[in-house]
PDB file of C-alpha atoms in Angstrom:
ATOM      1  CA  MET W   1      25.399  10.879 -13.161  1.00  0.00           C
ATOM      2  CA  ALA W   2      22.192  11.864 -14.678  1.00  0.00           C
ATOM      3  CA  ARG W   3      19.517  13.391 -12.911  1.00  0.00           C
ATOM      4  CA  ILE W   4      16.592  11.119 -11.803  1.00  0.00           C
ATOM      5  CA  ARG W   5      13.161  12.436 -13.029  1.00  0.00           C
ATOM      6  CA  PRO W   6       9.944  10.971 -12.186  1.00  0.00           C
ATOM      7  CA  VAL W   7       8.809   8.573 -14.981  1.00  0.00           C
ATOM      8  CA  GLY W   8       4.978   8.020 -15.719  1.00  0.00           C
ATOM      9  CA  HIS W   9       3.135   5.135 -17.007  1.00  0.00           C
ATOM     10  CA  GLU W  10       2.430   6.950 -20.207  1.00  0.00           C
ATOM     11  CA  ASP W  11       6.066   7.975 -20.818  1.00  0.00           C
ATOM     12  CA  ARG W  12       7.891   6.024 -23.615  1.00  0.00           C
ATOM     13  CA  LEU W  13      11.531   5.759 -22.927  1.00  0.00           C
ATOM     14  CA  SER W  14      14.171   4.144 -25.180  1.00  0.00           C
ATOM     15  CA  VAL W  15      16.186   1.160 -23.906  1.00  0.00           C
ATOM     16  CA  VAL W  16      19.123   3.457 -23.521  1.00  0.00           C
ATOM     17  CA  GLU W  17      17.059   5.967 -21.336  1.00  0.00           C
ATOM     18  CA  HIS W  18      15.841   2.885 -19.161  1.00  0.00           C
ATOM     19  CA  LEU W  19      19.377   1.612 -18.702  1.00  0.00           C
ATOM     20  CA  ASP W  20      20.588   5.273 -17.940  1.00  0.00           C
ATOM     21  CA  GLU W  21      17.864   5.516 -15.205  1.00  0.00           C
ATOM     22  CA  LEU W  22      18.742   1.922 -13.761  1.00  0.00           C
ATOM     23  CA  ARG W  23      22.481   2.806 -13.631  1.00  0.00           C
ATOM     24  CA  THR W  24      21.767   6.230 -11.748  1.00  0.00           C
ATOM     25  CA  ARG W  25      19.384   4.464  -9.289  1.00  0.00           C
ATOM     26  CA  ILE W  26      21.957   1.733  -8.568  1.00  0.00           C
ATOM     27  CA  ILE W  27      24.617   4.373  -8.159  1.00  0.00           C
ATOM     28  CA  VAL W  28      22.357   6.024  -5.492  1.00  0.00           C
ATOM     29  CA  SER W  29      21.599   2.768  -3.900  1.00  0.00           C
ATOM     30  CA  LEU W  30      25.395   2.146  -3.657  1.00  0.00           C
ATOM     31  CA  LEU W  31      26.199   5.552  -2.265  1.00  0.00           C
ATOM     32  CA  ALA W  32      23.527   5.113   0.346  1.00  0.00           C
ATOM     33  CA  PHE W  33      24.771   1.706   1.429  1.00  0.00           C
ATOM     34  CA  GLY W  34      28.364   3.103   1.527  1.00  0.00           C
ATOM     35  CA  VAL W  35      27.478   5.808   3.840  1.00  0.00           C
ATOM     36  CA  ALA W  36      25.466   3.400   5.997  1.00  0.00           C
ATOM     37  CA  LEU W  37      28.559   0.924   5.993  1.00  0.00           C
ATOM     38  CA  GLY W  38      30.958   3.465   7.006  1.00  0.00           C
ATOM     39  CA  LEU W  39      28.683   4.484   9.786  1.00  0.00           C
ATOM     40  CA  CYS W  40      28.174   0.977  10.911  1.00  0.00           C
ATOM     41  CA  PHE W  41      32.002   0.148  10.733  1.00  0.00           C
ATOM     42  CA  TRP W  42      32.567   3.237  12.920  1.00  0.00           C
ATOM     43  CA  GLN W  43      29.960   1.990  15.431  1.00  0.00           C
ATOM     44  CA  ASN W  44      30.932  -1.719  15.136  1.00  0.00           C
ATOM     45  CA  HIS W  45      31.381  -2.053  18.788  1.00  0.00           C
ATOM     46  CA  LEU W  46      27.750  -0.876  19.558  1.00  0.00           C
ATOM     47  CA  ILE W  47      26.435  -3.156  16.936  1.00  0.00           C
ATOM     48  CA  LEU W  48      28.265  -6.183  18.117  1.00  0.00           C
ATOM     49  CA  LYS W  49      27.214  -5.281  21.780  1.00  0.00           C
ATOM     50  CA  ILE W  50      23.511  -5.446  20.599  1.00  0.00           C
ATOM     51  CA  ILE W  51      23.941  -8.687  18.695  1.00  0.00           C
ATOM     52  CA  ASN W  52      25.885 -10.303  21.551  1.00  0.00           C
ATOM     53  CA  HIS W  53      23.290  -9.311  24.127  1.00  0.00           C
ATOM     54  CA  PRO W  54      21.124 -12.472  23.823  1.00  0.00           C
ATOM     55  CA  LEU W  55      24.252 -14.571  24.736  1.00  0.00           C
ATOM     56  CA  GLY W  56      24.353 -12.804  28.323  1.00  0.00           C
ATOM     57  CA  HIS W  57      26.589 -10.110  29.542  1.00  0.00           C
ATOM     58  CA  HIS W  58      29.618 -12.342  30.477  1.00  0.00           C
ATOM     59  CA  VAL W  59      29.815 -14.292  27.161  1.00  0.00           C
ATOM     60  CA  LYS W  60      31.791 -13.358  24.031  1.00  0.00           C
ATOM     61  CA  PRO W  61      31.809 -15.322  20.653  1.00  0.00           C
ATOM     62  CA  THR W  62      35.324 -16.933  19.993  1.00  0.00           C
ATOM     63  CA  THR W  63      37.366 -16.392  16.866  1.00  0.00           C
ATOM     64  CA  PHE W  64      39.954 -18.940  15.591  1.00  0.00           C
ATOM     65  CA  GLY W  65      41.797 -17.048  12.716  1.00  0.00           C
ATOM     66  CA  VAL W  66      44.167 -14.151  12.621  1.00  0.00           C
ATOM     67  CA  ALA W  67      41.929 -12.173  10.332  1.00  0.00           C
ATOM     68  CA  GLU W  68      38.593 -13.439  11.503  1.00  0.00           C
ATOM     69  CA  PRO W  69      37.810 -10.567  14.068  1.00  0.00           C
ATOM     70  CA  PHE W  70      38.157  -8.114  11.194  1.00  0.00           C
ATOM     71  CA  THR W  71      36.196 -10.124   8.576  1.00  0.00           C
ATOM     72  CA  THR W  72      33.500 -10.996  11.060  1.00  0.00           C
ATOM     73  CA  THR W  73      33.113  -7.435  12.101  1.00  0.00           C
ATOM     74  CA  PHE W  74      33.119  -6.200   8.579  1.00  0.00           C
ATOM     75  CA  THR W  75      30.476  -8.774   7.589  1.00  0.00           C
ATOM     76  CA  VAL W  76      28.113  -7.765  10.604  1.00  0.00           C
ATOM     77  CA  ALA W  77      28.511  -4.119   9.791  1.00  0.00           C
ATOM     78  CA  ALA W  78      27.633  -4.782   6.059  1.00  0.00           C
ATOM     79  CA  TYR W  79      24.312  -6.544   7.211  1.00  0.00           C
ATOM     80  CA  ALA W  80      23.515  -3.629   9.376  1.00  0.00           C
ATOM     81  CA  ALA W  81      24.211  -1.273   6.783  1.00  0.00           C
ATOM     82  CA  ILE W  82      21.921  -2.981   4.373  1.00  0.00           C
ATOM     83  CA  LEU W  83      19.092  -2.750   7.135  1.00  0.00           C
ATOM     84  CA  ILE W  84      20.017   1.098   7.575  1.00  0.00           C
ATOM     85  CA  ALA W  85      19.934   1.843   3.963  1.00  0.00           C
ATOM     86  CA  LEU W  86      16.822  -0.201   3.159  1.00  0.00           C
ATOM     87  CA  PRO W  87      14.505   2.831   2.968  1.00  0.00           C
ATOM     88  CA  VAL W  88      16.678   4.235   0.144  1.00  0.00           C
ATOM     89  CA  LEU W  89      17.131   1.003  -1.558  1.00  0.00           C
ATOM     90  CA  LEU W  90      13.345   0.172  -1.568  1.00  0.00           C
ATOM     91  CA  TYR W  91      12.444   3.657  -2.757  1.00  0.00           C
ATOM     92  CA  GLN W  92      14.846   3.365  -5.635  1.00  0.00           C
ATOM     93  CA  LEU W  93      13.443  -0.169  -6.369  1.00  0.00           C
ATOM     94  CA  TYR W  94       9.883   1.152  -6.300  1.00  0.00           C
ATOM     95  CA  ALA W  95      10.584   4.196  -8.246  1.00  0.00           C
ATOM     96  CA  PHE W  96      11.951   2.058 -11.088  1.00  0.00           C
ATOM     97  CA  ILE W  97       9.372  -0.456 -11.268  1.00  0.00           C
ATOM     98  CA  LEU W  98       6.031   1.319 -10.472  1.00  0.00           C
ATOM     99  CA  PRO W  99       6.065   3.438 -13.670  1.00  0.00           C
ATOM    100  CA  ALA W 100       5.591   0.109 -15.446  1.00  0.00           C
ATOM    101  CA  PHE W 101       2.459  -0.610 -13.811  1.00  0.00           C
ATOM    102  CA  SER W 102      -1.093   0.707 -15.112  1.00  0.00           C
ATOM    103  CA  PRO W 103      -2.993   2.954 -12.625  1.00  0.00           C
ATOM    104  CA  THR W 104      -5.207  -0.117 -11.925  1.00  0.00           C
ATOM    105  CA  GLU W 105      -1.976  -2.362 -11.187  1.00  0.00           C
ATOM    106  CA  ARG W 106      -0.371   0.443  -9.276  1.00  0.00           C
ATOM    107  CA  HIS W 107      -3.383   0.788  -6.973  1.00  0.00           C
ATOM    108  CA  ILE W 108      -2.855  -2.953  -6.147  1.00  0.00           C
ATOM    109  CA  ALA W 109       0.889  -2.873  -5.906  1.00  0.00           C
ATOM    110  CA  LEU W 110       1.558   0.264  -4.025  1.00  0.00           C
ATOM    111  CA  PRO W 111       0.008  -0.565  -0.795  1.00  0.00           C
ATOM    112  CA  LEU W 112       1.467  -4.049  -0.837  1.00  0.00           C
ATOM    113  CA  LEU W 113       4.958  -2.664  -1.426  1.00  0.00           C
ATOM    114  CA  LEU W 114       4.543  -0.009   1.423  1.00  0.00           C
ATOM    115  CA  MET W 115       3.822  -2.880   3.715  1.00  0.00           C
ATOM    116  CA  VAL W 116       6.918  -4.823   3.006  1.00  0.00           C
ATOM    117  CA  PRO W 117       9.454  -2.822   5.051  1.00  0.00           C
ATOM    118  CA  PHE W 118       7.315  -2.478   8.147  1.00  0.00           C
ATOM    119  CA  LEU W 119       6.415  -6.154   8.184  1.00  0.00           C
ATOM    120  CA  PHE W 120      10.090  -7.063   7.824  1.00  0.00           C
ATOM    121  CA  ILE W 121      11.350  -4.845  10.464  1.00  0.00           C
ATOM    122  CA  GLY W 122       8.353  -6.267  12.944  1.00  0.00           C
ATOM    123  CA  GLY W 123       9.651  -9.725  11.977  1.00  0.00           C
ATOM    124  CA  ALA W 124      13.208  -8.879  12.766  1.00  0.00           C
ATOM    125  CA  VAL W 125      12.257  -7.209  16.051  1.00  0.00           C
ATOM    126  CA  PHE W 126      10.125 -10.371  17.073  1.00  0.00           C
ATOM    127  CA  GLY W 127      13.100 -12.635  16.071  1.00  0.00           C
ATOM    128  CA  TYR W 128      15.605 -10.699  18.153  1.00  0.00           C
ATOM    129  CA  PHE W 129      13.542 -10.230  21.285  1.00  0.00           C
ATOM    130  CA  VAL W 130      11.525 -13.550  21.106  1.00  0.00           C
ATOM    131  CA  VAL W 131      12.938 -16.327  18.951  1.00  0.00           C
ATOM    132  CA  ILE W 132      16.618 -15.894  19.328  1.00  0.00           C
ATOM    133  CA  PRO W 133      16.778 -15.624  23.236  1.00  0.00           C
ATOM    134  CA  ALA W 134      14.661 -18.693  23.333  1.00  0.00           C
ATOM    135  CA  ALA W 135      16.329 -20.658  20.831  1.00  0.00           C
ATOM    136  CA  LEU W 136      19.899 -19.960  22.500  1.00  0.00           C
ATOM    137  CA  LYS W 137      18.418 -20.893  25.881  1.00  0.00           C
ATOM    138  CA  PHE W 138      17.422 -24.314  24.596  1.00  0.00           C
ATOM    139  CA  LEU W 139      20.305 -25.022  22.259  1.00  0.00           C
ATOM    140  CA  LEU W 140      23.135 -23.890  24.534  1.00  0.00           C
ATOM    141  CA  HIS W 141      21.858 -25.802  27.444  1.00  0.00           C
ATOM    142  CA  PHE W 142      20.982 -29.015  25.814  1.00  0.00           C
ATOM    143  CA  ASN W 143      23.122 -31.656  27.174  1.00  0.00           C
ATOM    144  CA  ARG W 144      25.459 -28.942  28.432  1.00  0.00           C
ATOM    145  CA  SER W 145      27.130 -31.363  30.969  1.00  0.00           C
ATOM    146  CA  GLN W 146      28.277 -33.512  28.086  1.00  0.00           C
ATOM    147  CA  PHE W 147      29.939 -30.725  26.107  1.00  0.00           C
ATOM    148  CA  HIS W 148      32.394 -27.824  26.463  1.00  0.00           C
ATOM    149  CA  VAL W 149      30.440 -25.209  24.732  1.00  0.00           C
ATOM    150  CA  GLN W 150      32.215 -22.531  22.796  1.00  0.00           C
ATOM    151  CA  ILE W 151      30.340 -20.110  20.618  1.00  0.00           C
ATOM    152  CA  ARG W 152      32.238 -19.342  17.361  1.00  0.00           C
ATOM    153  CA  ALA W 153      31.712 -15.721  16.141  1.00  0.00           C
ATOM    154  CA  ARG W 154      31.149 -16.499  12.594  1.00  0.00           C
ATOM    155  CA  ASP W 155      28.690 -19.259  13.266  1.00  0.00           C
ATOM    156  CA  TYR W 156      26.922 -17.096  15.893  1.00  0.00           C
ATOM    157  CA  TYR W 157      26.439 -14.051  13.775  1.00  0.00           C
ATOM    158  CA  GLY W 158      25.355 -16.097  10.788  1.00  0.00           C
ATOM    159  CA  PHE W 159      22.778 -17.826  12.876  1.00  0.00           C
ATOM    160  CA  VAL W 160      21.484 -14.480  14.200  1.00  0.00           C
ATOM    161  CA  THR W 161      21.460 -12.944  10.621  1.00  0.00           C
ATOM    162  CA  LEU W 162      19.668 -15.857   9.083  1.00  0.00           C
ATOM    163  CA  THR W 163      17.185 -16.132  11.764  1.00  0.00           C
ATOM    164  CA  LEU W 164      16.254 -12.324  11.615  1.00  0.00           C
ATOM    165  CA  LEU W 165      16.272 -12.439   7.674  1.00  0.00           C
ATOM    166  CA  SER W 166      13.951 -15.619   7.717  1.00  0.00           C
ATOM    167  CA  VAL W 167      11.533 -14.283  10.405  1.00  0.00           C
ATOM    168  CA  GLY W 168      11.474 -11.045   8.465  1.00  0.00           C
ATOM    169  CA  VAL W 169      10.773 -12.640   5.192  1.00  0.00           C
ATOM    170  CA  VAL W 170       8.080 -14.955   6.749  1.00  0.00           C
ATOM    171  CA  PHE W 171       6.135 -11.848   8.141  1.00  0.00           C
ATOM    172  CA  GLN W 172       5.485 -10.915   4.542  1.00  0.00           C
ATOM    173  CA  LEU W 173       2.581 -13.611   4.635  1.00  0.00           C
ATOM    174  CA  PRO W 174      -0.137 -10.856   4.723  1.00  0.00           C
ATOM    175  CA  VAL W 175       1.411  -9.071   1.800  1.00  0.00           C
ATOM    176  CA  PHE W 176       1.303 -12.477  -0.206  1.00  0.00           C
ATOM    177  CA  ILE W 177      -2.246 -13.322   0.638  1.00  0.00           C
ATOM    178  CA  LEU W 178      -3.565  -9.857   0.107  1.00  0.00           C
ATOM    179  CA  GLY W 179      -1.816  -9.623  -3.253  1.00  0.00           C
ATOM    180  CA  MET W 180      -3.523 -12.931  -4.287  1.00  0.00           C
ATOM    181  CA  ALA W 181      -6.839 -11.640  -3.047  1.00  0.00           C
ATOM    182  CA  ARG W 182      -6.388  -8.427  -4.986  1.00  0.00           C
ATOM    183  CA  MET W 183      -5.777 -10.446  -8.126  1.00  0.00           C
ATOM    184  CA  GLY W 184      -8.934 -12.518  -7.483  1.00  0.00           C
ATOM    185  CA  ILE W 185      -7.209 -15.845  -6.702  1.00  0.00           C
ATOM    186  CA  VAL W 186      -8.328 -16.144  -3.067  1.00  0.00           C
ATOM    187  CA  ASN W 187     -10.987 -14.524  -0.917  1.00  0.00           C
ATOM    188  CA  THR W 188     -12.226 -14.572   2.788  1.00  0.00           C
ATOM    189  CA  GLN W 189     -14.327 -17.778   2.261  1.00  0.00           C
ATOM    190  CA  LYS W 190     -11.460 -19.757   0.776  1.00  0.00           C
ATOM    191  CA  LEU W 191      -9.089 -18.666   3.642  1.00  0.00           C
ATOM    192  CA  ARG W 192     -11.441 -19.511   6.287  1.00  0.00           C
ATOM    193  CA  LYS W 193     -12.423 -22.836   4.697  1.00  0.00           C
ATOM    194  CA  ASN W 194      -8.537 -23.798   4.485  1.00  0.00           C
ATOM    195  CA  ARG W 195      -7.526 -22.513   7.871  1.00  0.00           C
ATOM    196  CA  ARG W 196      -6.658 -26.102   9.011  1.00  0.00           C
ATOM    197  CA  TYR W 197      -4.359 -26.478   6.029  1.00  0.00           C
ATOM    198  CA  ALA W 198      -2.922 -23.121   6.517  1.00  0.00           C
ATOM    199  CA  ILE W 199      -2.086 -23.946  10.246  1.00  0.00           C
ATOM    200  CA  LEU W 200      -0.445 -27.338   9.058  1.00  0.00           C
ATOM    201  CA  VAL W 201       1.615 -25.148   6.467  1.00  0.00           C
ATOM    202  CA  CYS W 202       2.601 -22.707   9.268  1.00  0.00           C
ATOM    203  CA  ALA W 203       3.913 -25.524  11.216  1.00  0.00           C
ATOM    204  CA  ILE W 204       5.911 -26.845   8.447  1.00  0.00           C
ATOM    205  CA  VAL W 205       7.354 -23.455   7.542  1.00  0.00           C
ATOM    206  CA  ALA W 206       8.279 -22.742  11.215  1.00  0.00           C
ATOM    207  CA  ALA W 207       9.985 -26.139  11.323  1.00  0.00           C
ATOM    208  CA  ALA W 208      12.062 -25.159   8.291  1.00  0.00           C
ATOM    209  CA  LEU W 209      13.293 -21.859   9.798  1.00  0.00           C
ATOM    210  CA  PRO W 210      16.658 -21.529  11.371  1.00  0.00           C
ATOM    211  CA  GLY W 211      16.544 -23.169  15.098  1.00  0.00           C
ATOM    212  CA  VAL W 212      16.130 -26.779  15.090  1.00  0.00           C
ATOM    213  CA  ASP W 213      14.518 -26.760  18.710  1.00  0.00           C
ATOM    214  CA  PRO W 214      10.726 -27.334  19.424  1.00  0.00           C
ATOM    215  CA  VAL W 215      10.741 -24.246  21.527  1.00  0.00           C
ATOM    216  CA  SER W 216      11.812 -21.727  18.466  1.00  0.00           C
ATOM    217  CA  MET W 217       9.563 -23.768  16.328  1.00  0.00           C
ATOM    218  CA  LEU W 218       6.442 -22.960  18.503  1.00  0.00           C
ATOM    219  CA  LEU W 219       7.576 -19.355  18.971  1.00  0.00           C
ATOM    220  CA  GLU W 220       7.934 -18.968  15.023  1.00  0.00           C
ATOM    221  CA  MET W 221       4.440 -20.793  14.417  1.00  0.00           C
ATOM    222  CA  VAL W 222       2.524 -18.695  16.618  1.00  0.00           C
ATOM    223  CA  PRO W 223       2.985 -15.337  14.842  1.00  0.00           C
ATOM    224  CA  LEU W 224       2.425 -17.113  11.528  1.00  0.00           C
ATOM    225  CA  VAL W 225      -0.959 -18.360  12.475  1.00  0.00           C
ATOM    226  CA  ALA W 226      -1.707 -14.799  13.966  1.00  0.00           C
ATOM    227  CA  LEU W 227      -0.528 -13.216  10.542  1.00  0.00           C
ATOM    228  CA  TYR W 228      -2.728 -15.718   8.652  1.00  0.00           C
ATOM    229  CA  GLU W 229      -5.676 -14.565  10.631  1.00  0.00           C
ATOM    230  CA  LEU W 230      -4.793 -10.844  10.146  1.00  0.00           C
ATOM    231  CA  SER W 231      -4.651 -11.629   6.405  1.00  0.00           C
ATOM    232  CA  ILE W 232      -8.289 -12.806   6.522  1.00  0.00           C
ATOM    233  CA  LEU W 233      -9.338  -9.557   7.971  1.00  0.00           C
ATOM    234  CA  LEU W 234      -7.132  -7.494   5.541  1.00  0.00           C
ATOM    235  CA  VAL W 235      -8.677  -9.378   2.641  1.00  0.00           C
ATOM    236  CA  ALA W 236     -12.199  -8.743   4.109  1.00  0.00           C
ATOM    237  CA  ALA W 237     -11.427  -5.097   4.343  1.00  0.00           C
ATOM    238  CA  PHE W 238      -9.238  -4.312   1.421  1.00  0.00           C
ATOM    239  CA  GLY W 239      -8.743  -7.678  -0.711  1.00  0.00           C
ATOM    240  CA  ARG W 240     -11.507  -7.047  -3.271  1.00  0.00           C
ATOM    241  CA  PRO W 241     -10.274  -7.030  -6.758  1.00  0.00           C
ATOM    242  CA  PRO W 242     -10.691  -3.514  -8.614  1.00  0.00           C
ATOM    243  CA  GLY W 243     -12.856  -4.918 -11.156  1.00  0.00           C
ATOM    244  CA  GLU W 244     -15.153  -6.585  -8.882  1.00  0.00           C
ATOM    245  CA  ALA W 245     -15.577  -3.392  -6.695  1.00  0.00           C
ATOM    246  CA  SER W 246     -16.333  -1.367  -9.678  1.00  0.00           C
ATOM    247  CA  ASP W 247     -19.052  -3.883 -10.820  1.00  0.00           C
ATOM    248  CA  GLN W 248     -20.584  -3.828  -7.319  1.00  0.00           C
ATOM    249  CA  VAL W 249     -20.569   0.010  -7.304  1.00  0.00           C
ATOM    250  CA  ALA W 250     -22.203   0.191 -10.806  1.00  0.00           C
ATOM    251  CA  ALA W 251     -24.773  -2.520  -9.746  1.00  0.00           C
ATOM    252  CA  VAL W 252     -25.700  -0.435  -6.693  1.00  0.00           C
ATOM    253  CA  GLU W 253     -25.988   2.854  -8.847  1.00  0.00           C
ATOM    254  CA  GLY W 254     -28.168   1.055 -11.339  1.00  0.00           C
ATOM    255  CA  SER W 255     -30.538  -0.297  -8.881  1.00  0.00           C
TER     256      SER W 255
END
């Protein structure tokens, strides 16, 4: 495996050198994921206990197939391994794509990329502690007297994973808006003027997220609106395009 060396924007690499760097970074990412997967599969009881916690202490998901306990456990461990290996995976991704950016473009992209993992983890934590318990409480008790409720492990873990992933992705809203502001597409005036439309879009996105009940929809909509308001503050503080900022500095110095 070739040694990974830092690549600058001015470096001119051949296609073979780019492919060799990509191959090396993929191998490093796979090794990090493999180590994390081994650790998660070793501690699968703890991981399953954490995921099952929203169901209550005396409720365990049901399996219906001979191999389903193993395959379900392995799948859950794989998702947990991706989360644990995420810092290494993101670093390899950033290190590969950032040299392609000019210094000005890097000044825009790097802060946005650094915000991604923190916002994703924040969204996943919010989904685990707020959205999933409320959604389960509503869905599992809806018309409960008319049904014999059994929770299938594969369906439940799929629901939890999709919910956490969706909320984590939706929490990237400030990155998206701040990126558009840094490119000069939007500004604070436009964001404030279109606040009502943004709230409507937040409601539509919340309705499209996993969890068809109105309770989880409202719980998912509240942070979206809060993130939109946070985005306005971030744009006001850091969202000025680099060219515009330079022009304003030059104008002040000229006066």
